[in-house]
XYZ file of C-alpha atoms in Angstrom:
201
model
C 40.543 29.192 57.428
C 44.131 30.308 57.090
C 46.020 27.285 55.765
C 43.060 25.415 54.978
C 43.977 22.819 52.085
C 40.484 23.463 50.356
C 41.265 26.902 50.309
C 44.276 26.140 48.427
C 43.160 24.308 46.385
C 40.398 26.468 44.816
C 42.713 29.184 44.548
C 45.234 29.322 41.753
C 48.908 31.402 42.013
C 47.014 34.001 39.153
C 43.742 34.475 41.416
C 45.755 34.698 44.300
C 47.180 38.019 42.756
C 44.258 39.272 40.736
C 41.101 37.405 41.895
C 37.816 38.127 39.097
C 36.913 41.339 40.385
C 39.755 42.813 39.803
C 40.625 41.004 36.269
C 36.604 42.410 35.518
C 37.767 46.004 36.634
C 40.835 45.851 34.730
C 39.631 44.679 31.259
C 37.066 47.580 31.813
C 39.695 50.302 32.110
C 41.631 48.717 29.386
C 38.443 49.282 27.220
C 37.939 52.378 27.882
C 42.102 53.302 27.151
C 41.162 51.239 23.805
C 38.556 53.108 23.049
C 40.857 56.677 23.891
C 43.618 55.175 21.402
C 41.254 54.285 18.576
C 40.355 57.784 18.963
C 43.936 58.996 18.350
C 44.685 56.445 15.384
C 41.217 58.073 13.308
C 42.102 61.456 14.360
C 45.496 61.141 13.202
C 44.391 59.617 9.921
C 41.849 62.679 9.618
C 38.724 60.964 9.904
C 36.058 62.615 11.871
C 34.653 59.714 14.585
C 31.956 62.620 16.853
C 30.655 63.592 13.542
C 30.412 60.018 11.752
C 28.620 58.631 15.635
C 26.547 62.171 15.355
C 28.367 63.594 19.052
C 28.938 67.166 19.395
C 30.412 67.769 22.676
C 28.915 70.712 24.809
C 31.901 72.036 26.384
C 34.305 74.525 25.277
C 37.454 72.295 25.540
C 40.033 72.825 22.644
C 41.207 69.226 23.714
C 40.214 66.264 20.925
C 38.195 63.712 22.399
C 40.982 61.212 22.200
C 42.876 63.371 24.871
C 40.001 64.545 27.179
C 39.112 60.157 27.151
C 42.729 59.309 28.144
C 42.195 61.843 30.936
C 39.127 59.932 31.490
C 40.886 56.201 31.284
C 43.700 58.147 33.956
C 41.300 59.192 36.011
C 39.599 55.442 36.580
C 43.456 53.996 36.562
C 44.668 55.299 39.484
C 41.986 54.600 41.957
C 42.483 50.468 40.437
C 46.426 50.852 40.833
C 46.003 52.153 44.794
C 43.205 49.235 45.282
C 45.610 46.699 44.125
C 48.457 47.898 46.021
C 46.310 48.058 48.993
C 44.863 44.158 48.226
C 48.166 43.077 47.438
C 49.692 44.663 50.618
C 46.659 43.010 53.377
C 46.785 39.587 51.206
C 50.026 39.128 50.696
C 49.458 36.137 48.267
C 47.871 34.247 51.512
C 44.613 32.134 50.552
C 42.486 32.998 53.434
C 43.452 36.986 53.740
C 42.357 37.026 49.697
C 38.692 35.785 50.561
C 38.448 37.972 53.318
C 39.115 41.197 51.925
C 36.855 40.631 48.638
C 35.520 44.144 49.948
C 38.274 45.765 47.851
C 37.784 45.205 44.720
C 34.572 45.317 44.940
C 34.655 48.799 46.536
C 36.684 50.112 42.934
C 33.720 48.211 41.039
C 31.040 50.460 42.424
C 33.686 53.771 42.342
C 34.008 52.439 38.411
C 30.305 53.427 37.827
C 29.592 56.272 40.006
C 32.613 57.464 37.319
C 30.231 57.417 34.662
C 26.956 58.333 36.958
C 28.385 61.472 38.752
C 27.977 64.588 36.027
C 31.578 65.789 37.071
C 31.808 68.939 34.610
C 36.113 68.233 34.491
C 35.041 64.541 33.019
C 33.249 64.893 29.816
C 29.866 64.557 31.840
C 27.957 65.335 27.965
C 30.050 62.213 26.737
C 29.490 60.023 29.475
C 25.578 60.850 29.612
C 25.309 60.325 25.707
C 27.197 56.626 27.101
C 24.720 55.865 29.392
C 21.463 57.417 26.855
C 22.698 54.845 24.521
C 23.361 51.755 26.697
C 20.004 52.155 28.131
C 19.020 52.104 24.182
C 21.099 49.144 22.908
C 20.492 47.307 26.055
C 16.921 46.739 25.351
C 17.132 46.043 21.561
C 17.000 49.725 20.493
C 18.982 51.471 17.439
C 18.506 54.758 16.879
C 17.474 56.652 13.376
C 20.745 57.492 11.177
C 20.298 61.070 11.715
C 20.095 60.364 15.168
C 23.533 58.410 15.798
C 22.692 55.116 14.567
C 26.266 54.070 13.882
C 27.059 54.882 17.279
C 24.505 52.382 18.374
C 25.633 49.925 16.073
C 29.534 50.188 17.762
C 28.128 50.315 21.251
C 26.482 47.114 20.594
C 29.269 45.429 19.164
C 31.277 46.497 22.205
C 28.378 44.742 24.340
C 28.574 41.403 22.586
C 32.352 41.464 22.981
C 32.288 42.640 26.557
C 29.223 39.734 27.010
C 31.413 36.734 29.097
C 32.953 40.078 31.133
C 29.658 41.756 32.355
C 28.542 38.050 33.227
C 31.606 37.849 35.622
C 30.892 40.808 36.674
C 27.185 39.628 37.909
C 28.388 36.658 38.992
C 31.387 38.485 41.113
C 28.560 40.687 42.956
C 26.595 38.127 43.151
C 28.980 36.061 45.310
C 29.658 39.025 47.057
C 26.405 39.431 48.243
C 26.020 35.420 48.911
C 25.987 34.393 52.987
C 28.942 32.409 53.197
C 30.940 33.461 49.997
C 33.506 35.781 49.115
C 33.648 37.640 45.140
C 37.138 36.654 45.405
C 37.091 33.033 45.513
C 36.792 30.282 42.466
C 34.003 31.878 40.206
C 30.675 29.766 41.119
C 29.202 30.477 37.654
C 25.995 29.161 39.282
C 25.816 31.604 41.047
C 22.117 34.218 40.644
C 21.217 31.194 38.015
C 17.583 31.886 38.813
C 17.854 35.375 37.618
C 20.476 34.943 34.654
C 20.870 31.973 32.143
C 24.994 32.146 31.890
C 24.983 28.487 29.736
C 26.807 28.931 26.813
């Protein structure tokens, strides 16, 4: 394959350095360092976001929740900065080396969510649980009562409709993973898993 003109072709100077998986990881981490500054912006201005999204954190941290989630957003950073310098060093901007080693970025994609599955007690495991409680909630149409957090659910969902083309680039990248015969790291086949997901827009 190496020096294959169709290869070429299909693959840009841009995806050649930061194929979709890894532009899908990185938009992720961004989003959650977003999330950590917006934090620090309505703490500094005094408002109180845990109480107005009904959160009250279960450990006995005297760090605000905008620190302990940029120690969160660190934590998912470096493991992405060590899989692109490993990528970047096997690839070395050559066509063929970039589909083979598609196994890269998609090995930080599934480290990205056991990040939020694995109740690590030293990352906000009560935060990341409430996460997941609620995106199992929104996901299926769900809002919960005002006393309950309802704001929180509206936010979440907003998130979800902004974050809509991402997660379908993120199906689509697994999906071509797990195709015979193509690689996550190639030209996006937007086709791809069509029978399972309507991507038309």
């Amino acid at each position: 394959m190496d020096g294959d003109p169709a290869v070429e072709s299909e693959l840009d100077s841009f995806s050649l350095i930061l194929p979709l998986p890894f532009r899908i990881a990185f938009i992720l981490v961004l989003g959650v360092w977003a999330w950590g500054v917006n934090l620090h912006y309505l703490y500094l201005l005094k408002i109180d976001v845990p109480s107005l999204i009904k959160y009250s954190s279960r450990t006995s941290s005297p760090l605000p929740h905008h620190q302990r989630t940029y120690a969160l957003a660190t934590t998912v950073t470096g493991p992405l900065l060590i899989s692109l310098f490993f990528f970047w060093t096997l690839t070395r901007g050559n066509p063929a080396a970039v589909l083979s080693w598609d196994i890269i970025p998609q090995s930080y994609l599934f480290l990205l969510c056991l990040f939020f599955l694995i109740p690590y007690k030293r990352l906000s495991p009560h935060g990341r649980f409430r996460f997941l409680t609620t995106l199992k909630r929104v996901s299926i149409g769900g809002i919960a009562e005002a006393q309950d957090g309802r704001f929180g659910d509206i936010l979440l969902a907003d998130v979800l409709t902004s974050y809509s083309k991402v997660l379908g680039d993120l199906f689509v990248s697994l999906c071509m993973f797990l195709s015979s015969g193509k690689s996550s790291t190639d030209k996006p086949d937007r086709a791809c898993g069509g029978t399972y997901i309507d991507r038309s827009e």
